[in-house]
C-alpha cells in the first residue's frame, strides 16, 4: 500500500475487447478524483475505500488571472512546437474552470506521468493550475533554450563556406542582371542601327534574324561574340549613304592642277569623265581607269586628287602580294576569327557607297592554291556583276556599282587579260628632266619644307640645286626618290635650325647638295663621249623607266666563237646569235670579210650595272656593234636603238644629262 498513490482517478469501464487467444483490452473513462481513505482488503486483491472529489466552483480574481496567464503560456508553447493542431488552442480557450484547465493541460503528451500524478494530487483547483503554470514555465524555458541552441548551431556552421555560397549566389545574380541589362541595350541598339542603315530588305531581314538569335543566346554563350561582330560589320557598312558628286568642271580642273603638274592627257580624261557623268548621271557605268606607269609618277596621288575633285571619299587597297582570294572576299563565318575581305573593309572605311576606290598595284597580284584573287577582282570590277558582290563573311549581297574604281600598275603584261579588258588604260610616261624640275619647284620642295617643320624663311632651293639632285642623286622615271632626297636635305637643315636657332637661313646650291647628300651616285651622261668602233648604244625599257645599254663588241683571233658577258638573259643570247647570222649573210654589203667567223672570236659585253637584261629588241644594237667592230667604222654615239612595242611614249632614263637626246 505504501507504493500506491493517495489520490487516483475513479473510472468507468467503457469497452472490453477480448480477442480469442489474445489479451483482453479494457477502455476506461476517468470520472473524478478519488482519495484513498483506507484499505479494507489486501488479498487476493487490494480493496480501498475512496472518497470522490469534485472540484468546487472558483470564480476569484486570482483564478481568472492565473487562467489567463496559463492560456498565454499555452499559446506560446504551441507556437514553439511544430505539428500541434490549431484546435488545441481553441479547445483550451473554451475551458472556464481552473481545475479543469489544469487537468486538460496535464493530459498533454508533454507531461510525464509523475508530473500528471503531482497535478492529480493537488486538489485545490487554483493551486493545481499554479503548479501547472510553473511546470509550463519550465517547459517553455527549456524549449526556448533549445531553439537558441539550434539557431546558434546553425550560426556556427562554417562561416566561410556560407559566405562563399552567398557570394556565389550574389555574383550569379549580378552577372545575370548586369549582362541581361547590357545585352538588352545592345540588342536595342542593333535594332535601331539596322532601321537607320537603309539596308535592302533581304539584308535587313537577315540582320534582324541575327539580332533575335543574339537575344536568345545564353549570357555566357561563345556565340554571342561572333554574332555581335557580324552585326557590327553589317550595321557599320554604308548601305545608303552617298556623297553627292561635285560636277563643276572648272572646280575639278582647278583641284587637279593644284595637286599635279603636267599630266595634261590624264587630267583631260578625268574632266571628260566628269562631264559625261554630269550629262548621263547614274545611267553611266563608271569606266575602270587604270593608270600604268613607272613608280613615282603620281598614279596613287592622282587617285586621291580625283576623289577630291569630285567630292567623293577615297580609299586605297594595295594588291601587291595579294595571293589569296579570301583577302578580297573574306572568310566564311564558320572560320574562327573570320573577317570580311579587303573590299568590304575598305567600304566600311569609306563610309559611303560611292567612294573613289584605288586598287594599287594590280599587276603585283599573284595566285596560288588558295584561289585566284584576280577572279574575285574581276567580279568586283564587272559593272554587270558588282551590284551583287558577295563577301564570304558578310554572306549578303553588297552593291559596289556606284564605286569608282581606279587601278594602278607598273606594267600591263602581268595583268590577266580578262582583267585588262575591263579597264581603260591611261599611260603615265615618266617625266623629263625639265618636268621634274617644275614638279620639284612647285610641289615637292614646298611639301618637304613643311614636312620637316621649316618655313621658306629657313631654306631656299636654287634651280641648279634641284637639277643636281635630279641628275646626280636620282635615276628614275618618277619623282619618288627626288622627293626623298629633297626631304633629306630639308631634315639636315632642320637639324641645323634646332642647333643654331630659328634665324638660320640656307640657300641650297649644287655645292650644298653635295655637302648634304654625299658623293653623287650617278654620272650625268652614260652615252660615250666619242664615237667608237665596236660600241653601240641600245635602249632598254624596264619597269622603272628605261636604261641605256652600251654594247661593246671586241674581236679576238679565234674561230668564230661567240662569248657574251654582262648578265644576259636567254632571249638576249638568241638575239646575239641572230645578230651574228645576220652580219654573216650580209657581210659583203657591209664591207666585211666574208670568213670573219673563221678568224675571230667575238666577245659581246653589255656592262651597264647588274640589271638582268632580256628582250628581243637588243638584236639591232648587237648587230650594229658587231658590224662596227668588223668594218672598223665607229658607230654614232648619239643614236640609240629600241624596238618599241609599248603603247604611248616611253621615257628612257639614260637620256638624263643629254636632255632630250634619246627621248
Ligand atoms: P605612284 O603611285 O605612281 O608610284 P605616287 O602617286 O606615290 O606615285 O607619287 C609619288 C610622289 O610624287 C607623290 O608625293 C606625288 O604627289 C608626287 N608627284 C608625282 N607626280 C606629280 C606631279 N605631276 N605633280 C606633283 N606631284 C607629283
XYZ file of C-alpha atoms and ligand atoms in Angstrom:
690
model
C 0.000 0.000 0.000
C 2.966 2.316 0.519
C 3.594 2.155 -3.180
C 0.119 3.314 -4.101
C -0.681 6.944 -4.622
C -3.061 8.623 -2.176
C -5.124 10.157 -4.962
C -6.273 8.385 -8.091
C -8.971 8.512 -10.711
C -12.293 6.900 -10.442
C -13.033 5.371 -13.826
C -15.826 3.641 -15.619
C -15.164 0.647 -17.776
C -16.202 1.693 -21.227
C -15.377 -1.200 -23.523
C -13.987 -4.598 -23.027
C -12.426 -6.176 -26.104
C -11.460 -9.819 -25.973
C -9.673 -11.455 -28.919
C -9.697 -15.250 -28.998
C -6.321 -16.488 -27.769
C -5.166 -12.902 -27.065
C -5.205 -10.457 -24.167
C -8.336 -8.630 -23.090
C -8.334 -4.836 -23.583
C -10.393 -2.619 -21.323
C -11.016 1.020 -22.104
C -11.550 3.152 -19.009
C -13.017 6.582 -18.818
C -11.988 8.841 -15.960
C -14.897 10.314 -13.971
C -13.446 12.144 -10.963
C -10.619 12.152 -8.461
C -10.784 9.566 -5.768
C -8.983 9.977 -2.466
C -7.936 6.835 -0.645
C -9.358 6.720 2.830
C -8.221 3.312 3.917
C -7.559 -0.235 2.708
C -10.104 -2.876 3.536
C -8.681 -5.984 1.936
C -5.228 -6.969 0.729
C -5.763 -10.420 -0.783
C -6.443 -11.802 -3.251
C -6.505 -8.191 -4.410
C -6.402 -4.818 -2.749
C -9.602 -3.014 -1.979
C -9.765 0.529 -0.695
C -12.389 2.917 0.443
C -12.214 6.098 -1.578
C -13.826 9.441 -1.418
C -14.872 11.106 -4.637
C -13.502 14.620 -5.173
C -15.238 17.103 -7.420
C -13.639 20.486 -7.951
C -15.579 23.277 -6.342
C -16.548 26.252 -8.477
C -13.977 29.050 -8.180
C -14.567 32.471 -9.576
C -11.993 34.542 -7.793
C -9.906 37.256 -9.383
C -6.865 35.153 -8.708
C -8.378 32.204 -10.561
C -9.071 34.365 -13.630
C -5.578 35.892 -13.516
C -3.871 32.513 -13.307
C -6.083 31.130 -16.069
C -5.286 33.930 -18.460
C -1.573 33.579 -17.663
C -1.670 29.887 -18.348
C -3.587 30.452 -21.586
C -0.791 32.779 -22.748
C 1.701 30.117 -21.839
C -0.189 27.541 -23.818
C -0.251 29.759 -26.847
C 3.471 30.444 -26.622
C 4.075 26.790 -26.086
C 2.075 25.663 -29.066
C 3.803 28.267 -31.223
C 7.136 26.730 -30.338
C 6.141 23.207 -31.131
C 5.783 22.036 -34.626
C 2.857 19.885 -35.647
C 0.445 20.974 -32.893
C -3.026 21.397 -34.389
C -4.736 24.786 -34.046
C -7.726 23.148 -32.360
C -5.724 22.519 -29.258
C -5.563 26.229 -28.533
C -9.259 26.635 -29.319
C -10.166 23.827 -27.034
C -8.006 25.132 -24.176
C -9.530 28.563 -24.529
C -13.055 27.220 -24.218
C -12.378 25.948 -20.709
C -13.663 28.201 -17.885
C -12.716 26.185 -14.813
C -9.178 26.486 -13.423
C -9.127 22.881 -12.222
C -10.422 21.509 -15.459
C -7.897 23.643 -17.365
C -5.079 22.290 -15.199
C -6.197 18.698 -15.833
C -6.533 19.237 -19.543
C -3.032 20.645 -19.841
C -1.587 17.923 -17.674
C -3.132 15.416 -20.084
C -0.954 16.699 -22.922
C 1.762 14.298 -24.041
C 4.388 16.851 -22.985
C 3.689 15.916 -19.352
C 5.469 12.932 -17.859
C 3.297 10.557 -15.721
C 4.944 11.773 -12.457
C 4.030 15.324 -13.333
C 0.487 14.264 -14.028
C 0.316 12.481 -10.732
C 1.544 15.606 -8.974
C -1.262 17.550 -10.586
C -3.724 14.847 -9.658
C -2.853 15.059 -6.010
C -3.333 18.820 -5.760
C -6.981 19.080 -5.009
C -7.418 22.832 -4.752
C -8.060 23.925 -8.400
C -6.261 27.291 -8.478
C -3.250 25.852 -6.734
C -3.238 22.981 -9.165
C -3.285 25.439 -12.049
C -0.439 27.420 -10.489
C 1.536 24.258 -10.278
C 0.818 23.541 -13.919
C 1.866 27.065 -14.721
C 5.240 26.527 -13.058
C 5.816 23.312 -14.991
C 4.712 25.058 -18.152
C 7.200 27.801 -17.451
C 9.982 25.298 -17.087
C 8.986 23.625 -20.336
C 8.806 26.940 -22.078
C 12.257 27.899 -20.906
C 13.573 24.556 -21.950
C 12.047 24.941 -25.392
C 13.324 28.432 -25.986
C 16.759 27.322 -24.854
C 16.589 24.506 -27.364
C 15.626 26.989 -30.026
C 18.507 29.192 -29.106
C 20.931 26.314 -29.195
C 19.573 25.254 -32.549
C 19.984 28.643 -34.135
C 23.391 29.058 -32.561
C 24.415 25.780 -34.002
C 23.192 26.965 -37.358
C 25.107 30.216 -36.957
C 28.128 28.166 -36.056
C 28.046 26.490 -39.455
C 31.271 27.105 -41.242
C 31.181 30.839 -41.711
C 33.490 30.884 -44.696
C 31.508 28.288 -46.505
C 28.352 30.247 -46.003
C 29.946 33.430 -47.177
C 31.290 31.660 -50.178
C 27.890 30.318 -51.075
C 26.282 33.692 -50.581
C 28.864 35.459 -52.634
C 28.483 32.953 -55.429
C 24.772 33.478 -55.449
C 25.202 37.211 -55.413
C 27.630 37.110 -58.288
C 25.338 34.973 -60.365
C 22.513 37.355 -59.709
C 24.607 40.378 -60.517
C 26.045 38.808 -63.628
C 22.682 37.839 -64.872
C 21.129 41.163 -64.091
C 24.100 43.101 -65.402
C 24.551 41.093 -68.537
C 20.960 40.935 -69.306
C 20.722 44.694 -68.979
C 23.800 45.184 -71.229
C 22.619 42.641 -73.732
C 19.207 44.178 -73.937
C 20.647 47.614 -74.545
C 22.871 46.125 -77.221
C 20.030 44.353 -78.919
C 18.026 47.566 -78.963
C 20.978 49.469 -80.299
C 21.408 46.970 -83.131
C 17.731 47.180 -83.975
C 17.949 50.958 -84.162
C 21.079 50.830 -86.250
C 19.522 48.348 -88.640
C 16.490 50.560 -89.056
C 18.678 53.585 -89.653
C 21.096 51.932 -92.066
C 18.746 51.829 -95.017
C 19.650 48.261 -95.887
C 17.987 46.379 -98.711
C 15.022 44.323 -97.439
C 16.699 40.928 -97.567
C 19.767 42.184 -95.749
C 17.592 43.793 -93.135
C 15.654 40.577 -92.607
C 18.849 38.686 -92.194
C 20.254 41.233 -89.788
C 17.125 41.205 -87.653
C 17.218 37.447 -87.582
C 20.714 37.635 -86.173
C 19.568 40.145 -83.582
C 16.909 37.780 -82.334
C 19.455 34.984 -82.302
C 21.616 37.200 -80.159
C 18.703 37.849 -77.885
C 18.108 34.190 -77.276
C 21.645 33.215 -76.517
C 22.587 32.145 -73.058
C 24.522 35.033 -71.468
C 27.723 33.028 -71.410
C 27.457 31.521 -74.860
C 30.568 31.916 -77.007
C 28.294 32.513 -79.994
C 27.483 35.972 -78.671
C 30.827 37.421 -79.680
C 30.546 36.000 -83.176
C 27.052 37.323 -83.741
C 27.937 40.698 -82.304
C 30.967 41.144 -84.538
C 28.911 40.137 -87.528
C 26.135 42.574 -86.673
C 28.677 45.309 -86.110
C 30.033 44.754 -89.602
C 26.578 44.705 -91.108
C 25.471 47.868 -89.390
C 28.717 49.784 -89.854
C 28.758 49.316 -93.602
C 27.334 52.100 -95.718
C 24.089 50.814 -97.242
C 22.546 54.020 -98.423
C 24.973 56.843 -97.638
C 26.337 58.545 -100.717
C 28.210 61.741 -101.313
C 26.787 63.979 -103.954
C 29.126 64.274 -106.880
C 30.632 67.650 -107.362
C 30.439 68.023 -111.093
C 31.684 71.512 -111.689
C 34.297 71.232 -114.397
C 36.115 74.429 -113.519
C 36.485 73.489 -109.885
C 37.565 69.996 -110.776
C 40.174 71.288 -113.202
C 41.470 73.689 -110.577
C 41.803 70.951 -107.975
C 43.555 68.613 -110.384
C 46.032 71.349 -111.273
C 46.549 72.205 -107.646
C 47.749 68.685 -106.918
C 49.725 67.764 -110.004
C 51.911 69.402 -112.522
C 51.532 68.394 -116.174
C 49.800 65.093 -116.863
C 47.568 67.002 -119.264
C 46.149 63.965 -121.007
C 45.195 62.218 -117.827
C 43.571 65.302 -116.409
C 41.608 65.793 -119.607
C 40.328 62.266 -119.441
C 39.175 62.830 -115.888
C 37.384 66.017 -116.817
C 35.704 64.175 -119.690
C 34.526 61.609 -117.236
C 33.061 64.268 -115.006
C 31.357 65.907 -117.965
C 29.745 62.653 -119.081
C 28.704 61.949 -115.559
C 27.045 65.329 -115.395
C 25.064 64.653 -118.558
C 24.270 60.984 -118.107
C 24.040 60.851 -114.337
C 23.844 57.415 -112.837
C 22.932 55.827 -116.143
C 26.584 55.844 -116.963
C 28.533 52.902 -115.734
C 31.794 54.081 -114.270
C 34.672 53.125 -116.516
C 37.535 51.487 -114.718
C 40.534 53.618 -115.239
C 43.916 52.018 -114.928
C 46.981 54.193 -114.579
C 50.009 52.413 -115.916
C 53.469 53.753 -115.477
C 56.712 53.545 -113.548
C 56.798 54.196 -109.808
C 56.610 57.727 -108.526
C 54.845 59.292 -111.481
C 51.834 60.170 -109.398
C 49.415 57.310 -110.061
C 48.375 56.930 -106.456
C 48.234 60.596 -105.687
C 46.146 61.162 -108.831
C 43.526 58.797 -107.480
C 43.308 60.849 -104.330
C 43.100 64.007 -106.361
C 40.219 62.642 -108.420
C 38.314 61.881 -105.271
C 38.927 65.396 -104.048
C 37.883 66.985 -107.327
C 34.596 65.072 -107.318
C 33.956 65.424 -103.620
C 33.965 61.683 -103.025
C 35.603 59.833 -100.195
C 38.770 57.960 -101.015
C 40.115 54.571 -100.057
C 43.120 52.662 -101.228
C 43.805 48.983 -101.193
C 47.146 47.543 -102.122
C 47.013 44.376 -104.157
C 50.763 43.906 -104.155
C 51.431 40.435 -102.858
C 47.779 39.508 -102.554
C 47.637 35.841 -103.395
C 44.582 34.612 -101.619
C 41.031 35.040 -102.768
C 39.986 35.396 -99.129
C 41.888 38.665 -98.872
C 39.412 40.105 -101.327
C 36.287 38.179 -100.419
C 36.866 37.300 -96.773
C 36.485 34.043 -94.908
C 33.256 32.262 -94.159
C 31.936 32.997 -90.717
C 32.421 29.414 -89.644
C 36.163 30.120 -89.538
C 37.417 31.119 -86.134
C 38.394 34.771 -86.284
C 36.835 35.243 -89.703
C 36.715 38.717 -91.197
C 35.313 40.334 -94.277
C 37.666 40.772 -97.208
C 39.549 43.947 -98.004
C 36.872 45.247 -100.354
C 34.230 45.277 -97.643
C 36.709 46.528 -95.052
C 37.546 49.438 -97.298
C 33.887 50.186 -97.967
C 33.349 50.445 -94.243
C 36.327 52.771 -94.029
C 34.987 54.856 -96.903
C 31.660 55.239 -95.138
C 29.883 55.957 -98.404
C 28.676 53.754 -101.218
C 30.362 55.758 -103.933
C 33.955 56.360 -102.957
C 36.908 56.534 -105.284
C 38.461 53.149 -104.671
C 42.083 52.837 -105.650
C 43.293 49.329 -106.359
C 47.014 49.786 -106.150
C 49.482 47.530 -107.959
C 47.043 45.216 -109.724
C 49.991 43.872 -111.672
C 51.638 42.596 -108.480
C 48.858 40.197 -107.598
C 49.784 36.555 -107.668
C 47.837 33.373 -107.424
C 48.352 30.098 -105.647
C 46.487 27.120 -104.267
C 44.339 29.310 -102.090
C 42.401 30.535 -105.041
C 42.826 33.148 -107.694
C 42.379 36.670 -106.393
C 42.096 38.053 -109.897
C 38.890 36.086 -110.460
C 37.396 37.750 -107.414
C 38.682 41.099 -108.574
C 37.066 40.527 -111.935
C 33.730 40.292 -110.250
C 34.437 43.421 -108.271
C 35.238 45.352 -111.419
C 32.498 43.980 -113.644
C 29.701 46.551 -113.819
C 27.262 43.763 -114.699
C 28.045 41.832 -111.552
C 29.349 44.164 -108.951
C 25.968 45.352 -107.752
C 25.649 41.930 -106.154
C 29.132 41.458 -104.806
C 29.368 38.527 -102.422
C 31.706 38.600 -99.499
C 32.077 35.211 -97.821
C 31.926 36.667 -94.361
C 29.095 39.071 -94.963
C 27.068 36.438 -96.749
C 24.719 39.018 -98.206
C 24.982 40.869 -101.484
C 26.643 44.234 -101.467
C 26.260 46.850 -104.134
C 29.566 48.140 -105.484
C 28.146 49.583 -108.669
C 28.466 53.190 -107.591
C 32.072 52.867 -106.593
C 34.576 54.480 -108.911
C 37.408 52.012 -109.214
C 40.821 53.169 -110.282
C 43.642 50.716 -110.752
C 47.336 51.342 -110.898
C 50.056 49.173 -112.336
C 53.673 49.427 -113.330
C 53.354 47.112 -116.275
C 50.417 45.851 -118.231
C 51.588 42.451 -119.294
C 51.311 40.772 -115.907
C 47.685 41.762 -115.527
C 45.424 38.882 -116.529
C 43.895 39.523 -119.941
C 40.303 39.317 -118.721
C 41.010 41.964 -116.144
C 42.855 44.159 -118.589
C 39.874 44.055 -120.936
C 37.707 45.697 -118.312
C 39.991 48.645 -117.894
C 40.629 51.818 -119.687
C 44.384 52.129 -119.665
C 45.949 55.529 -119.232
C 49.707 55.526 -119.618
C 51.707 57.809 -117.446
C 55.107 58.089 -119.013
C 57.973 59.178 -116.856
C 58.846 62.822 -116.560
C 61.556 64.605 -118.479
C 64.190 66.399 -116.538
C 62.513 69.717 -117.191
C 59.202 68.399 -115.884
C 60.893 67.034 -112.807
C 62.410 70.434 -112.088
C 58.976 72.003 -112.382
C 57.364 69.389 -110.160
C 60.091 69.795 -107.588
C 59.831 73.578 -107.579
C 56.065 73.692 -107.448
C 55.242 70.754 -105.218
C 57.977 68.642 -103.746
C 60.121 71.384 -102.228
C 57.192 73.047 -100.503
C 55.947 69.684 -99.235
C 59.380 68.741 -97.910
C 59.893 72.106 -96.204
C 56.567 71.812 -94.464
C 57.089 68.160 -93.649
C 60.331 68.879 -91.799
C 58.890 71.764 -89.836
C 60.714 74.509 -91.699
C 59.425 77.625 -93.444
C 60.694 79.362 -96.559
C 62.486 81.755 -94.222
C 64.874 78.921 -93.400
C 65.580 77.358 -96.732
C 65.509 78.050 -100.451
C 66.445 75.708 -103.271
C 68.085 77.096 -106.386
C 67.092 75.577 -109.734
C 70.617 74.338 -110.195
C 70.444 72.553 -106.910
C 67.238 70.793 -107.907
C 68.791 69.833 -111.197
C 71.847 68.484 -109.427
C 69.665 66.311 -107.230
C 67.839 65.013 -110.293
C 70.972 64.319 -112.318
C 73.401 63.170 -109.683
C 71.312 61.558 -106.999
C 68.363 60.002 -108.729
C 67.726 57.835 -111.701
C 64.063 57.217 -112.076
C 61.121 57.885 -114.287
C 59.029 59.310 -111.489
C 59.853 61.697 -108.700
C 59.737 59.482 -105.671
C 63.470 59.418 -104.962
C 63.702 63.061 -105.871
C 61.109 63.776 -103.211
C 63.045 61.670 -100.742
C 66.373 63.399 -101.426
C 64.839 66.838 -101.136
C 63.274 65.825 -97.825
C 66.614 64.519 -96.689
C 68.226 67.922 -97.362
C 65.398 69.649 -95.500
C 65.882 67.410 -92.479
C 69.562 68.257 -92.362
C 68.713 71.953 -92.409
C 66.033 71.386 -89.759
C 68.685 69.921 -87.511
C 70.804 72.971 -88.073
C 67.876 75.219 -87.187
C 67.399 73.372 -83.942
C 71.067 73.741 -83.046
C 71.661 77.279 -84.291
C 68.287 78.921 -83.804
C 65.262 79.731 -85.918
C 67.002 82.579 -87.683
C 69.085 80.081 -89.637
C 68.715 80.543 -93.354
C 70.234 78.413 -96.016
C 70.267 78.645 -99.782
C 70.618 75.212 -101.275
C 73.100 75.338 -104.133
C 74.633 72.396 -106.026
C 77.598 72.520 -103.621
C 75.317 72.335 -100.618
C 73.542 69.398 -102.212
C 76.818 67.522 -102.392
C 77.601 68.537 -98.837
C 74.310 67.208 -97.550
C 73.790 64.189 -99.759
C 77.374 62.998 -100.068
C 79.180 61.709 -103.131
C 76.980 61.841 -106.253
C 75.540 58.490 -107.130
C 75.243 58.861 -110.885
C 77.280 60.265 -113.731
C 75.426 62.851 -115.745
C 75.654 61.066 -119.028
C 76.075 57.494 -119.836
C 76.432 57.907 -123.530
C 80.039 57.599 -124.633
C 81.970 60.788 -125.039
C 83.130 59.902 -128.550
C 82.025 57.692 -131.388
C 83.894 54.446 -131.074
C 84.487 51.326 -133.068
C 82.568 48.310 -131.773
C 80.417 50.264 -129.387
C 76.705 50.812 -129.982
C 74.068 52.288 -127.740
C 70.932 50.370 -127.002
C 67.873 51.324 -125.104
C 66.155 49.047 -122.694
C 62.749 49.521 -121.281
C 62.258 48.425 -117.724
C 59.520 48.671 -115.138
C 61.114 51.694 -113.590
C 61.533 53.548 -116.849
C 64.397 52.856 -119.165
C 68.105 52.286 -119.405
C 70.854 52.987 -121.870
C 72.699 49.833 -122.657
C 76.115 50.459 -124.069
C 77.003 47.367 -126.032
C 80.654 46.615 -126.600
C 81.893 44.186 -129.203
C 85.510 43.020 -129.246
C 87.228 40.794 -131.813
C 89.980 38.356 -130.947
C 91.858 35.911 -133.133
C 89.926 32.666 -132.992
C 87.361 30.565 -134.791
C 84.031 32.303 -134.676
C 83.096 31.624 -131.076
C 80.571 33.979 -129.585
C 81.071 34.997 -125.992
C 78.526 37.014 -124.080
C 79.008 38.641 -120.714
C 77.065 41.042 -118.555
C 74.039 39.257 -117.099
C 72.244 38.485 -120.301
C 69.025 36.552 -120.393
C 68.123 33.731 -122.780
C 66.356 35.901 -125.267
C 69.373 38.184 -125.375
C 71.627 35.192 -126.100
C 69.441 34.275 -129.004
C 69.413 37.837 -130.209
C 73.207 37.737 -130.245
C 73.178 34.562 -132.356
C 70.665 36.120 -134.701
C 72.811 39.252 -134.994
C 75.819 37.084 -135.827
C 73.945 35.222 -138.571
C 72.558 38.456 -139.940
C 76.029 40.006 -140.219
C 77.419 36.882 -141.859
C 74.746 36.796 -144.521
C 75.197 40.471 -145.331
C 78.975 40.662 -144.825
C 79.616 41.821 -148.341
C 77.136 44.663 -148.190
C 78.816 45.998 -145.086
C 82.301 45.602 -146.489
C 83.206 42.925 -144.042
C 85.478 39.968 -144.672
C 83.258 37.044 -145.557
C 85.076 34.457 -143.498
C 85.488 36.602 -140.392
C 83.980 33.819 -138.385
C 86.996 31.641 -139.119
C 89.473 34.225 -137.988
C 87.884 35.847 -134.979
C 86.150 35.073 -131.786
C 83.553 37.650 -130.882
C 83.090 38.901 -127.324
C 79.943 40.899 -126.643
C 79.714 42.691 -123.351
C 76.923 44.815 -122.048
C 78.423 46.378 -118.974
C 75.698 48.544 -117.562
C 75.194 47.525 -113.981
C 73.942 44.199 -112.946
C 70.420 44.694 -114.230
C 69.191 41.465 -115.782
C 68.684 42.218 -119.433
C 66.322 40.426 -121.647
C 64.022 41.054 -124.516
C 64.253 40.788 -128.265
C 64.943 44.406 -129.050
C 68.615 44.182 -128.222
C 69.281 42.390 -131.523
C 69.615 45.533 -133.553
C 72.086 47.080 -131.106
C 74.154 43.899 -131.041
C 74.229 43.743 -134.815
C 75.303 47.396 -135.035
C 78.129 46.895 -132.544
C 79.266 43.802 -134.401
C 79.230 45.482 -137.817
C 81.083 48.477 -136.398
C 83.751 46.221 -134.937
C 84.174 44.130 -138.084
C 84.012 47.011 -140.528
C 86.175 49.185 -138.287
C 83.716 52.037 -138.608
C 82.750 53.920 -135.443
C 79.036 53.835 -134.553
C 77.277 57.084 -133.776
C 77.071 57.571 -130.065
C 74.065 59.853 -130.296
C 71.804 57.286 -131.850
C 70.322 54.502 -129.897
C 68.097 51.611 -130.777
C 64.991 50.270 -129.354
C 62.265 48.144 -130.746
C 59.240 49.904 -129.387
C 56.245 47.791 -128.545
C 54.920 49.802 -125.685
C 51.852 51.915 -126.162
C 52.455 55.622 -125.809
C 55.621 57.484 -125.099
C 58.340 55.790 -123.139
C 60.838 57.849 -121.306
C 64.290 56.451 -121.243
C 66.260 57.306 -118.215
C 69.558 57.076 -119.931
C 68.659 60.285 -121.599
C 69.444 62.201 -118.453
C 72.246 64.590 -118.854
C 71.910 64.721 -122.598
C 68.458 66.054 -122.124
C 66.186 65.213 -124.958
C 68.781 63.224 -126.799
C 67.059 59.922 -126.575
C 63.536 60.958 -125.965
P 52.981 56.172 -107.964
O 51.684 55.818 -107.367
O 52.895 56.377 -109.434
O 54.084 55.248 -107.618
P 52.857 58.422 -106.238
O 51.473 58.808 -106.529
O 53.138 57.699 -104.968
O 53.417 57.570 -107.423
O 53.755 59.700 -106.342
C 54.942 59.890 -105.600
C 55.037 61.329 -105.169
O 55.287 62.166 -106.290
C 53.781 61.848 -104.561
O 54.111 62.591 -103.432
C 53.158 62.709 -105.627
O 52.401 63.737 -105.088
C 54.366 63.233 -106.353
N 54.070 63.523 -107.757
C 54.115 62.656 -108.777
N 53.763 63.256 -109.930
C 53.499 64.538 -109.640
C 53.076 65.662 -110.406
N 52.867 65.598 -111.721
N 52.876 66.814 -109.752
C 53.086 66.897 -108.439
N 53.480 65.891 -107.661
C 53.696 64.706 -108.248
